[in-house]
mmCIF file of C-alpha atoms in Angstrom:
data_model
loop_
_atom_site.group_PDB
_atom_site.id
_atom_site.type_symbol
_atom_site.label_atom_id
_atom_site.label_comp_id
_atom_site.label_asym_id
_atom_site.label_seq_id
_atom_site.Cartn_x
_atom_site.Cartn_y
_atom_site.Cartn_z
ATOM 1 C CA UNK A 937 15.849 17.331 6.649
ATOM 2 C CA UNK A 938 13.399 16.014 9.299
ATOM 3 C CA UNK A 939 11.550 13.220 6.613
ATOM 4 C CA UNK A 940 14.872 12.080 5.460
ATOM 5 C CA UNK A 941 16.497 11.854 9.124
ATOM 6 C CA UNK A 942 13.203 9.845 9.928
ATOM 7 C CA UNK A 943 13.573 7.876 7.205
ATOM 8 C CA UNK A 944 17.118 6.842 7.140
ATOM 9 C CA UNK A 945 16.398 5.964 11.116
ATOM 10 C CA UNK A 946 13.722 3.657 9.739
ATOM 11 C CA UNK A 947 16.037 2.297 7.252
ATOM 12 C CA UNK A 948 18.253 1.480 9.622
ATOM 13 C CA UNK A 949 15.917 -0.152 11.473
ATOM 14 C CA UNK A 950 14.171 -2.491 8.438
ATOM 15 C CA UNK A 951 17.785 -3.090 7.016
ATOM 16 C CA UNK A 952 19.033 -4.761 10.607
ATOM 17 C CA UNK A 953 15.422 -6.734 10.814
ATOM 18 C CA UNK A 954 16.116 -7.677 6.498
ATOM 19 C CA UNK A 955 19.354 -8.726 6.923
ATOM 20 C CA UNK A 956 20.181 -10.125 10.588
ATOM 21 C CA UNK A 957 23.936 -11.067 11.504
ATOM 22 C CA UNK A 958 24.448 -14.957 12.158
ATOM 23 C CA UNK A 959 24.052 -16.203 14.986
ATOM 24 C CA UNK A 960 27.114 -18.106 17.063
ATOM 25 C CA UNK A 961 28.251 -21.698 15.160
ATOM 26 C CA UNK A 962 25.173 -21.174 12.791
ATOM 27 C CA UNK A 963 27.189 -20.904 9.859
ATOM 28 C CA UNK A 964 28.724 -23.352 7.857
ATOM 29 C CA UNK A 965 31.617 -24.853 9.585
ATOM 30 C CA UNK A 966 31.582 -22.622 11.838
ATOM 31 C CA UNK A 967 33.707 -23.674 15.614
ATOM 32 C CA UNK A 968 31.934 -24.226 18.651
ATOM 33 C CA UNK A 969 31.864 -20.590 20.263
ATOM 34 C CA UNK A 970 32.566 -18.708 17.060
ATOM 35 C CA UNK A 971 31.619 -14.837 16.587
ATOM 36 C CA UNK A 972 28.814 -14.445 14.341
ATOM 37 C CA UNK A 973 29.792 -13.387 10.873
ATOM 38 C CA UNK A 974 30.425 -9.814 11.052
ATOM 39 C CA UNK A 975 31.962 -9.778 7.542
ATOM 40 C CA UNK A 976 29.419 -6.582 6.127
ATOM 41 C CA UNK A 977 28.326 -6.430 2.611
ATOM 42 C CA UNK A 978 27.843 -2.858 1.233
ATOM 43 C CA UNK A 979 24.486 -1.469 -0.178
ATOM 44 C CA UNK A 980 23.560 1.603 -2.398
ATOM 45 C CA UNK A 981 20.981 4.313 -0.982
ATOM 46 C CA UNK A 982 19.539 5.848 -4.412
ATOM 47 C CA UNK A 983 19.764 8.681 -5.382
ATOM 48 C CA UNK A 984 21.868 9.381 -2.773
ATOM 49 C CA UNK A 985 22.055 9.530 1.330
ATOM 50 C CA UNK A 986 20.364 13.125 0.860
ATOM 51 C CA UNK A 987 17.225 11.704 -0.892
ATOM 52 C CA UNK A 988 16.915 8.401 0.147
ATOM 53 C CA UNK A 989 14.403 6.422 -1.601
ATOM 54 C CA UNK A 990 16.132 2.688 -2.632
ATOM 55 C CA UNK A 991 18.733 0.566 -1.294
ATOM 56 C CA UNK A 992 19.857 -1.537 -3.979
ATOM 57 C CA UNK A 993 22.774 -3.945 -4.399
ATOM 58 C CA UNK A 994 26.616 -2.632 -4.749
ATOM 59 C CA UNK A 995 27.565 -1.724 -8.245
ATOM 60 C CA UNK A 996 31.023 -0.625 -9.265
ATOM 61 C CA UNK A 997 29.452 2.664 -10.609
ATOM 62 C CA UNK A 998 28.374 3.151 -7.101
ATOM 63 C CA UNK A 999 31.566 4.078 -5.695
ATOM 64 C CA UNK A 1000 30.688 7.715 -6.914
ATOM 65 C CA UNK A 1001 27.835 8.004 -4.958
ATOM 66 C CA UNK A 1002 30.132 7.900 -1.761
ATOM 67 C CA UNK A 1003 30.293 5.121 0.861
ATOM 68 C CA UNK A 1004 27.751 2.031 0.431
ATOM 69 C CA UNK A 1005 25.406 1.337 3.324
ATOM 70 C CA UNK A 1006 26.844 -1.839 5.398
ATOM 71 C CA UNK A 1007 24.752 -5.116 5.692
ATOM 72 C CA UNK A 1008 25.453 -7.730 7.631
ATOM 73 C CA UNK A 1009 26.329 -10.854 5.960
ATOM 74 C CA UNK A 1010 24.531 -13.248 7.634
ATOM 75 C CA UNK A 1011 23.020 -16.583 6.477
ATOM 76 C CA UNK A 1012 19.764 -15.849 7.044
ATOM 77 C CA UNK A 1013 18.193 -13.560 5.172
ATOM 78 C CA UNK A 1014 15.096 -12.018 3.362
ATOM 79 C CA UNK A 1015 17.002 -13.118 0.780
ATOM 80 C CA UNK A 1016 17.957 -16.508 1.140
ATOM 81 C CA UNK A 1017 14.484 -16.764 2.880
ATOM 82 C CA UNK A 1018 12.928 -16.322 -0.326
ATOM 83 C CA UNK A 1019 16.076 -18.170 -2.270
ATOM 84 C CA UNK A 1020 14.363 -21.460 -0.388
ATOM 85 C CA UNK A 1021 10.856 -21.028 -0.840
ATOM 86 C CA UNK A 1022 10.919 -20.033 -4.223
ATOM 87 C CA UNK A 1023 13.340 -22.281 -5.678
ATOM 88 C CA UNK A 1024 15.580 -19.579 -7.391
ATOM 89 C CA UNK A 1025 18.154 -17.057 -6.313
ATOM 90 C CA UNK A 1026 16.460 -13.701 -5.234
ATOM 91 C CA UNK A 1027 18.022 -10.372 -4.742
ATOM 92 C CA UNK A 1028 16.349 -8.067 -2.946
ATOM 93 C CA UNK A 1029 15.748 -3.466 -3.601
ATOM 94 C CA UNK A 1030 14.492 -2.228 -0.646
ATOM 95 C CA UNK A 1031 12.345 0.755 -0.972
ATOM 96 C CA UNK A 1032 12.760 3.855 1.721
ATOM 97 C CA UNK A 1033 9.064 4.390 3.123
ATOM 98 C CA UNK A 1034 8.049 7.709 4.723
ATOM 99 C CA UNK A 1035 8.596 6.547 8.562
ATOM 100 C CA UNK A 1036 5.759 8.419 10.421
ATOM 101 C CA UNK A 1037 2.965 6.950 8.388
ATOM 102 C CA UNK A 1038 0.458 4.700 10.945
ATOM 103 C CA UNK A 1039 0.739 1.566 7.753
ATOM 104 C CA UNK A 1040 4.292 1.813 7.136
ATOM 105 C CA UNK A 1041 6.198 -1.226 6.187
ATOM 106 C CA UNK A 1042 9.263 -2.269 4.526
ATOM 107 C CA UNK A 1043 8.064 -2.728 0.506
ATOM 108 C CA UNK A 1044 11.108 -4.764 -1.634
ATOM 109 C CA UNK A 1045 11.237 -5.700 -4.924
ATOM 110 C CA UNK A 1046 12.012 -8.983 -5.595
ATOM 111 C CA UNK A 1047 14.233 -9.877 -8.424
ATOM 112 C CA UNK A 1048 15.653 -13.014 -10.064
ATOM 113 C CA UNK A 1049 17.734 -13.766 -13.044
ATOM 114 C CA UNK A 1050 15.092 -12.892 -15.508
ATOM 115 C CA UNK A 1051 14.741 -9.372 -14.175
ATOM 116 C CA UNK A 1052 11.564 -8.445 -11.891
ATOM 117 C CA UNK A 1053 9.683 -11.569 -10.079
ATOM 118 C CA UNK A 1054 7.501 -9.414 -7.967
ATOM 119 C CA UNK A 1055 6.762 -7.086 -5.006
ATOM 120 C CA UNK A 1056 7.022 -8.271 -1.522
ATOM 121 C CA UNK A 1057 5.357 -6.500 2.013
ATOM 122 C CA UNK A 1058 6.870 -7.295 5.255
ATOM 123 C CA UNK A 1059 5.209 -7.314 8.409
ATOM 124 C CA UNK A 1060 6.963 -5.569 10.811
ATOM 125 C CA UNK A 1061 4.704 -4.387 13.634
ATOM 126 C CA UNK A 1062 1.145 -6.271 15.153
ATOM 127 C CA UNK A 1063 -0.381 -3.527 12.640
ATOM 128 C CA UNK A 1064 1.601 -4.181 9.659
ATOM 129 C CA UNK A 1065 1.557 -7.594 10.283
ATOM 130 C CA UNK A 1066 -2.421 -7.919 10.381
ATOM 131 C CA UNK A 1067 -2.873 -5.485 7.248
ATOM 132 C CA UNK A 1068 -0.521 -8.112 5.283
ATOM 133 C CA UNK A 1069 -2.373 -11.258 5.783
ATOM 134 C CA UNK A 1070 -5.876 -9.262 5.374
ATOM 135 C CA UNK A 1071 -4.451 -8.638 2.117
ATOM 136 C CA UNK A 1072 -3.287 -12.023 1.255
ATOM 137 C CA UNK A 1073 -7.035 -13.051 2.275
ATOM 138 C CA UNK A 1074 -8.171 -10.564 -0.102
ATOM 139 C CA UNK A 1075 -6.335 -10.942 -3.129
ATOM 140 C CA UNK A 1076 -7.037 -14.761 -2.884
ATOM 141 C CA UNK A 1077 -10.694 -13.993 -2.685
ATOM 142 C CA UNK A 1078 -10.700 -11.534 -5.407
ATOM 143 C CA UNK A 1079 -8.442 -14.459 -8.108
ATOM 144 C CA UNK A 1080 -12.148 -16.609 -7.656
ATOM 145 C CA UNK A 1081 -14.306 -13.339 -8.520
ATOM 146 C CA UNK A 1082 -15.459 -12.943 -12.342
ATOM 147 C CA UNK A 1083 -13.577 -9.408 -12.813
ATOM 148 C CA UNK A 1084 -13.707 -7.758 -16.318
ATOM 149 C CA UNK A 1085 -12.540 -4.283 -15.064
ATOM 150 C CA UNK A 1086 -10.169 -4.697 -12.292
ATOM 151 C CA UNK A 1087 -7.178 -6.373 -12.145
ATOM 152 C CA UNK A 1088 -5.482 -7.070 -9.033
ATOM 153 C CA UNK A 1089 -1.900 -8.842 -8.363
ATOM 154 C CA UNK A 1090 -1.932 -12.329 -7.806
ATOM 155 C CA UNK A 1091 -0.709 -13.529 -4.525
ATOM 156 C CA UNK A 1092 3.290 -15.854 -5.035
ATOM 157 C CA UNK A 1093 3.889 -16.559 -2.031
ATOM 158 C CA UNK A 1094 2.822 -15.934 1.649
ATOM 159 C CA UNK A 1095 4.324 -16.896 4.894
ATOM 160 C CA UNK A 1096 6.176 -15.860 8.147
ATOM 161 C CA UNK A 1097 9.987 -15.403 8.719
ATOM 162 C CA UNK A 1098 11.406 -14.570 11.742
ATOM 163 C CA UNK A 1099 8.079 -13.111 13.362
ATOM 164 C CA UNK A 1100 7.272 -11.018 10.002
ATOM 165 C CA UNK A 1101 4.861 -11.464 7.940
ATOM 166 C CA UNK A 1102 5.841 -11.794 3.971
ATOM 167 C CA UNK A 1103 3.849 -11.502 1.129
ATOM 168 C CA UNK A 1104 4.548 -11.513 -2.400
ATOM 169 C CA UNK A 1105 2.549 -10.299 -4.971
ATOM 170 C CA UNK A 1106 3.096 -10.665 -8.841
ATOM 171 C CA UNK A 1107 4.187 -7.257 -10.767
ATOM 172 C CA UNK A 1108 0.933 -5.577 -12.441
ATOM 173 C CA UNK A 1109 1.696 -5.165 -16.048
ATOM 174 C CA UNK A 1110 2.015 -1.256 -15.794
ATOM 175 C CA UNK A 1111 3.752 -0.538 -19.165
ATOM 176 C CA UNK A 1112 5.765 2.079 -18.092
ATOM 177 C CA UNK A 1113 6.602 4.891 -15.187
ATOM 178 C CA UNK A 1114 4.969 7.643 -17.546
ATOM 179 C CA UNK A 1115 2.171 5.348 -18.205
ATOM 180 C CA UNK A 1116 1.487 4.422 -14.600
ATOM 181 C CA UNK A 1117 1.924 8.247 -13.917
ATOM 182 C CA UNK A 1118 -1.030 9.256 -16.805
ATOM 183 C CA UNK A 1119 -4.889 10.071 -15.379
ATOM 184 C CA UNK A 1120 -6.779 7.140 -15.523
ATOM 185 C CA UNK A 1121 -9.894 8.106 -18.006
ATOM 186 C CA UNK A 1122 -13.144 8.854 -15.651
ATOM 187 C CA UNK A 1123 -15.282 6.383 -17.628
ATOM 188 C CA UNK A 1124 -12.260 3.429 -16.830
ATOM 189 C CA UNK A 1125 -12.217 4.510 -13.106
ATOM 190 C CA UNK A 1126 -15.875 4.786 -12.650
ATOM 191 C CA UNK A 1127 -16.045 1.130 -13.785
ATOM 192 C CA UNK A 1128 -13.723 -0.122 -11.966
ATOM 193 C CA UNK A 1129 -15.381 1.156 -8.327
ATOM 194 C CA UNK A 1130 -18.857 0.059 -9.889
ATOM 195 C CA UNK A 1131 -16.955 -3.433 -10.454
ATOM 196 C CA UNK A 1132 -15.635 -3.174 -6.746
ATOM 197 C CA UNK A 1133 -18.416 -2.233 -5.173
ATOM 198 C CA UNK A 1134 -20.462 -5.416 -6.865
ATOM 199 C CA UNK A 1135 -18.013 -7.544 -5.117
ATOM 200 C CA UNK A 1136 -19.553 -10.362 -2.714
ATOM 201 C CA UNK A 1137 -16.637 -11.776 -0.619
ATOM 202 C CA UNK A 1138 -18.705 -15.243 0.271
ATOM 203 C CA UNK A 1139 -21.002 -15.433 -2.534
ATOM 204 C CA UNK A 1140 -23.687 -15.403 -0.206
ATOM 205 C CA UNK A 1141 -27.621 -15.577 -1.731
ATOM 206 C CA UNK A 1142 -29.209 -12.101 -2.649
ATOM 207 C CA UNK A 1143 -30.410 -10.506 0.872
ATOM 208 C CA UNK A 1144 -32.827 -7.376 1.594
ATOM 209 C CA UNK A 1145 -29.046 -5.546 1.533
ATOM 210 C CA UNK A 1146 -28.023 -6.109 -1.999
ATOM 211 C CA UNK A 1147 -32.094 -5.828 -3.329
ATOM 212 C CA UNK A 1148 -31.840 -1.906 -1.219
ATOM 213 C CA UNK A 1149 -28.130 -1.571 -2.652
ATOM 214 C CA UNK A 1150 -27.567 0.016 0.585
ATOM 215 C CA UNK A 1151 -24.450 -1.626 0.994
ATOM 216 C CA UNK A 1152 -21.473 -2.059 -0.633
ATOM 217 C CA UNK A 1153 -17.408 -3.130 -0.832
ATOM 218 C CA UNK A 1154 -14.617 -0.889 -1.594
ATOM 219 C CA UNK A 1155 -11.192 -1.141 -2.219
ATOM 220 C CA UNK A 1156 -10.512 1.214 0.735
ATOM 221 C CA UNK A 1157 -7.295 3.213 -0.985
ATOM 222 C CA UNK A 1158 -8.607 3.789 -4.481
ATOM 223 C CA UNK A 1159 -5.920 6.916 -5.014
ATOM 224 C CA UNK A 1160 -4.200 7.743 -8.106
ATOM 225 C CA UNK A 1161 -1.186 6.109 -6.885
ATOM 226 C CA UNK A 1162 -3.105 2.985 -6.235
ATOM 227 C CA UNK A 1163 -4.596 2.730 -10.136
ATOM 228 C CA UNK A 1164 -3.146 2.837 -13.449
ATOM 229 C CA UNK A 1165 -4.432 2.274 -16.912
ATOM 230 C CA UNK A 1166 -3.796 -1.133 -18.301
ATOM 231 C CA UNK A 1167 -2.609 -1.185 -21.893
ATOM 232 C CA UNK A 1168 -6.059 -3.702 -22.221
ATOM 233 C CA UNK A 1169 -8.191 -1.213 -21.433
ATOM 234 C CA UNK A 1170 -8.753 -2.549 -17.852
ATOM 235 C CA UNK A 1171 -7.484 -0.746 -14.634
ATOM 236 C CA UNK A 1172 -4.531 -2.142 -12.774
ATOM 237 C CA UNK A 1173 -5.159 -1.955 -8.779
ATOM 238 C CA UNK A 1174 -2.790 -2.436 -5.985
ATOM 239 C CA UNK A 1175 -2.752 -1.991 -2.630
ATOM 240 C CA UNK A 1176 -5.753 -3.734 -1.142
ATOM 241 C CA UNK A 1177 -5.354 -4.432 2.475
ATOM 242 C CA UNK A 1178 -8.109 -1.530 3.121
ATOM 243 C CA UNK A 1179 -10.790 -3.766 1.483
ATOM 244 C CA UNK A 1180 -14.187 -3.648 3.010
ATOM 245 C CA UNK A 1181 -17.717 -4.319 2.880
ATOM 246 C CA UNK A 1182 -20.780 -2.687 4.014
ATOM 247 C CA UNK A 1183 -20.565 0.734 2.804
ATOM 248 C CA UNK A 1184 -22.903 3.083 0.581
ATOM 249 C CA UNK A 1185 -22.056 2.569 -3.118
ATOM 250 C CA UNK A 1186 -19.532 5.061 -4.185
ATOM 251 C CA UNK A 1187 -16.955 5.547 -1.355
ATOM 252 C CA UNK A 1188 -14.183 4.275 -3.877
ATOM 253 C CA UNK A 1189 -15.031 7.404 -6.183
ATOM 254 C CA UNK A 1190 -15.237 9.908 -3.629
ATOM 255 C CA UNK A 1191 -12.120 8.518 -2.282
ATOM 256 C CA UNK A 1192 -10.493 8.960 -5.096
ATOM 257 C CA UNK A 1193 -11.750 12.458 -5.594
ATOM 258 C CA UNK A 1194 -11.089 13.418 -2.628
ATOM 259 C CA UNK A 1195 -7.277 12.331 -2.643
ATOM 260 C CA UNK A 1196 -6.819 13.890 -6.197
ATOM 261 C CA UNK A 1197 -8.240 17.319 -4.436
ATOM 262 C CA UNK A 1198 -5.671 17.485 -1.368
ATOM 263 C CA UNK A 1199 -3.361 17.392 -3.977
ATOM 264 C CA UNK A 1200 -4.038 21.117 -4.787
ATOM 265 C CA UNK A 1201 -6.012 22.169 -2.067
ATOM 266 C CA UNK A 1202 -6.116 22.046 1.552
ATOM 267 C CA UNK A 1203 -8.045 19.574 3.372
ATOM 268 C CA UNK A 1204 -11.111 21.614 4.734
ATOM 269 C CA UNK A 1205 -11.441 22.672 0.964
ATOM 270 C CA UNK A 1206 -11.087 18.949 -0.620
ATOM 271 C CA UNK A 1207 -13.666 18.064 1.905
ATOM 272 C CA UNK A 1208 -16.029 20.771 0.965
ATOM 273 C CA UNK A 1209 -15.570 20.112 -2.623
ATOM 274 C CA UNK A 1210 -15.908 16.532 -1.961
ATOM 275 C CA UNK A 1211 -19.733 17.025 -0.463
ATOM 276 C CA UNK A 1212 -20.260 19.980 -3.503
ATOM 277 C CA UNK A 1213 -19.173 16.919 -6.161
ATOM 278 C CA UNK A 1214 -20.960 14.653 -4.420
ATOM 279 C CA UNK A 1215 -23.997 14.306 -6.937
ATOM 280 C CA UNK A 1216 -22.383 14.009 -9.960
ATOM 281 C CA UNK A 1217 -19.502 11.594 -8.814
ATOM 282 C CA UNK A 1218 -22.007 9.236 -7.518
ATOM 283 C CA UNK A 1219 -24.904 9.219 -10.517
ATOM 284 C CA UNK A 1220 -23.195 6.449 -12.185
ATOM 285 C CA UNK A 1221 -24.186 4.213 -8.869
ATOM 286 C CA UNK A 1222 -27.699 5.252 -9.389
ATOM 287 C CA UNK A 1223 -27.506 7.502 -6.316
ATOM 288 C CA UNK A 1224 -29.966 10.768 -6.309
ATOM 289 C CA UNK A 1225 -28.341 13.362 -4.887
ATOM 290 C CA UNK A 1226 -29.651 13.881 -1.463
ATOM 291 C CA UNK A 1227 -28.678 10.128 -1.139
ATOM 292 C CA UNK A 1228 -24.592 11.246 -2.776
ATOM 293 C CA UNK A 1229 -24.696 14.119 -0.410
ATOM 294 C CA UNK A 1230 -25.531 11.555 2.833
ATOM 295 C CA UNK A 1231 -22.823 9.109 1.733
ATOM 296 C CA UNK A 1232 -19.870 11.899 1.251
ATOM 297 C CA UNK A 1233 -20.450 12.650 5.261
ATOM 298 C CA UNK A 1234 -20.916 9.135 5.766
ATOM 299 C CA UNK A 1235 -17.312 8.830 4.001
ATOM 300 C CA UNK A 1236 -15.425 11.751 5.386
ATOM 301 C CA UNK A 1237 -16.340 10.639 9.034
ATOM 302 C CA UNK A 1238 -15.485 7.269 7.918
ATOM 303 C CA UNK A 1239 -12.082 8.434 7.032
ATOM 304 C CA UNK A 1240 -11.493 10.444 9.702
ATOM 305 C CA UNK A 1241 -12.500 7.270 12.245
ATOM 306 C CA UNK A 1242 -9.829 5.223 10.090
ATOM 307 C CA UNK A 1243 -7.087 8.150 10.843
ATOM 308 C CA UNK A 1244 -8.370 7.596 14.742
ATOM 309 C CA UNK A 1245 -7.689 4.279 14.629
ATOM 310 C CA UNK A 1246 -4.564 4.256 13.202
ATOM 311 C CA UNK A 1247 -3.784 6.859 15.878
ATOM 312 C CA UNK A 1248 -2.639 9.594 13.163
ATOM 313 C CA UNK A 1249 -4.054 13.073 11.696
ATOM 314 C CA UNK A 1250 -2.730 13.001 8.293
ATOM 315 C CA UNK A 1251 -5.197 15.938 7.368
ATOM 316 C CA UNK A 1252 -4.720 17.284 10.360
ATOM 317 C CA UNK A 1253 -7.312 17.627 13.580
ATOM 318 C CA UNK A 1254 -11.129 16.607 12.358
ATOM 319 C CA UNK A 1255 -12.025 20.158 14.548
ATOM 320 C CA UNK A 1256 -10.327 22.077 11.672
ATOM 321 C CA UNK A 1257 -11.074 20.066 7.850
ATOM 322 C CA UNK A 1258 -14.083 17.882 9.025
ATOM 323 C CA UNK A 1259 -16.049 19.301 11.666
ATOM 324 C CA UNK A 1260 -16.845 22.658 10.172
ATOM 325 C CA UNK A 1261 -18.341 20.781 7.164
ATOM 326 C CA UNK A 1262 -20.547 18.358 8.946
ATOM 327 C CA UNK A 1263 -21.467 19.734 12.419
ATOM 328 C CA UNK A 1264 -24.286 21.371 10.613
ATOM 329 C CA UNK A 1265 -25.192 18.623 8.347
ATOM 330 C CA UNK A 1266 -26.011 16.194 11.085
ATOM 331 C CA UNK A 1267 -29.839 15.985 9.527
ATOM 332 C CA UNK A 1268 -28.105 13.729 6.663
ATOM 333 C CA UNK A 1269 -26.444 11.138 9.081
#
């Protein structure tokens, strides 16, 4: 009950910066001194206030789900902000994040009268706000790059309302929930990272770095979640405000080994099956594998200096699932 307590507080919290009340005589006709408009317009919470994972617009059927979730009604919305800059009516489904998580932000689906227009992030802290507009620069970058492999949304529309940030990414063309769900073949997902790591932000002229192939980007989140197959045979990729450069080929691949692993296993186990794998998982880069065994440290203490950051331990303290594993590897730092 904790997870769902936190997240309906959060909900509460995105909903009232979403969908702010109007102001005093900022409405329509409104009389000098006027309340704002405090007329509320009910909202869903799907599947139910027990599980909360959507809030979606009222629907008659709805009424059997119990009482709707009050919005304000105000004239100035997400809504209507994106109504204006887009040109069309929007409506808005609001997903329910996890509210503990260091990146959290509101994540809505945008829809207009032909069905899904795309997916919007909202900026709603100085961290949330940067890791939007990195990703806007990102995704604008990556539209100029020559990818065959990878395909990343396209950025709609990016701007600021209200002191958030607000991006708006086109829907990848994931087929279906049991599609996007499937394992991604090894052979697609090994291409894809190869393709990533390749990537050269500023075109800049062949240096000693790319002729060593000492350094590398990476999508920075290449999970399962993040991935799905395309029905083209290329690999749809969200999520890229982690983005980087400058790493050892292959930290997308161990990445994404390593968060399939902790999906079974407990982290000091993932990790030490992350530096056992480390050879094969990183042949296709044309590492040896004293070199894969160097860059799986380099990536675990790389993670865990991300989790530092972010001031979180999402695997717990780096004393109990990293330390162990590397405190007597310090030769291949």
């Amino acid at each position: 009950m904790r997870d769902t307590n936190d997240r309906l507080r959060y909900l509460d919290e995105v909903m009232d910066l979403l969908f702010p009340p109007s102001p005093p005589d900022a409405r329509p006709g409104a009389r000098p001194g006027a309340r704002p408009d405090a007329r509320p317009r009910a909202r869903s919470v799907l599947p139910h206030r027990l599980v909360p994972r959507r809030v979606v617009p009222r629907a008659w059927w709805h009424n059997a789900l119990g009482p709707g979730l009050p919005v304000s009604g105000g004239t100035d919305t997400i809504e209507t902000h994106l109504s204006d800059v887009l040109g069309r009516r929007m409506r808005v489904v609001v997903h329910v994040r996890p509210a503990r998580r260091a990146n959290r932000k509101p994540i809505l689906e945008a829809y207009d009268e032909s069905g899904l227009a795309g997916f919007v992030k909202i900026g709603d802290s100085p961290r949330a706000r940067r890791l939007v507009r990195y990703e806007s620069e990102v995704l604008r970058m990556l539209a100029g790059q020559p990818l065959k492999v990878v395909v990343p949304p396209d950025v709609l529309y990016h701007g600021r309302w209200r002191g958030l940030e607000v991006l708006m990414l086109s829907p990848l063309p994931v087929t279906s929930l049991r599609v996007a769900s499937r394992r991604v073949p090894a052979r697609l997902l090994t291409s894809a990272a190869r393709e990533i790591a390749a990537i050269r932000p500023y075109d800049e002229e062949a240096g000693s770095e790319e002729q060593t192939g000492e350094t590398a980007a990476w999508h920075g989140d290449f999970t399962p979640w993040n991935v799905a197959a395309g029905a083209d045979g290329r690999l749809l990729v969200w999520d890229w405000e982690r983005f980087a450069v400058g790493v050892p080929p292959g930290f997308d691949a161990l990445h994404h080994f390593f968060h399939r692993a902790l999906r079974r296993i407990p982290p000091p186990v993932a990790a030490r099956s992350c530096l056992a794998q480390a050879g094969g998982l990183l042949e296709p880069f044309g590492v040896d594998v004293a070199q894969a065994r160097r860059t799986a440290v380099h990536y675990l203490v790389a993670l865990a200096e991300r989790h530092r950051r972010d001031g979180q331990e999402p695997l717990g303290p780096p004393a109990v699932w990293l330390n162990p594993l590397v405190d007597h590897l310090e030769c291949l730092l």
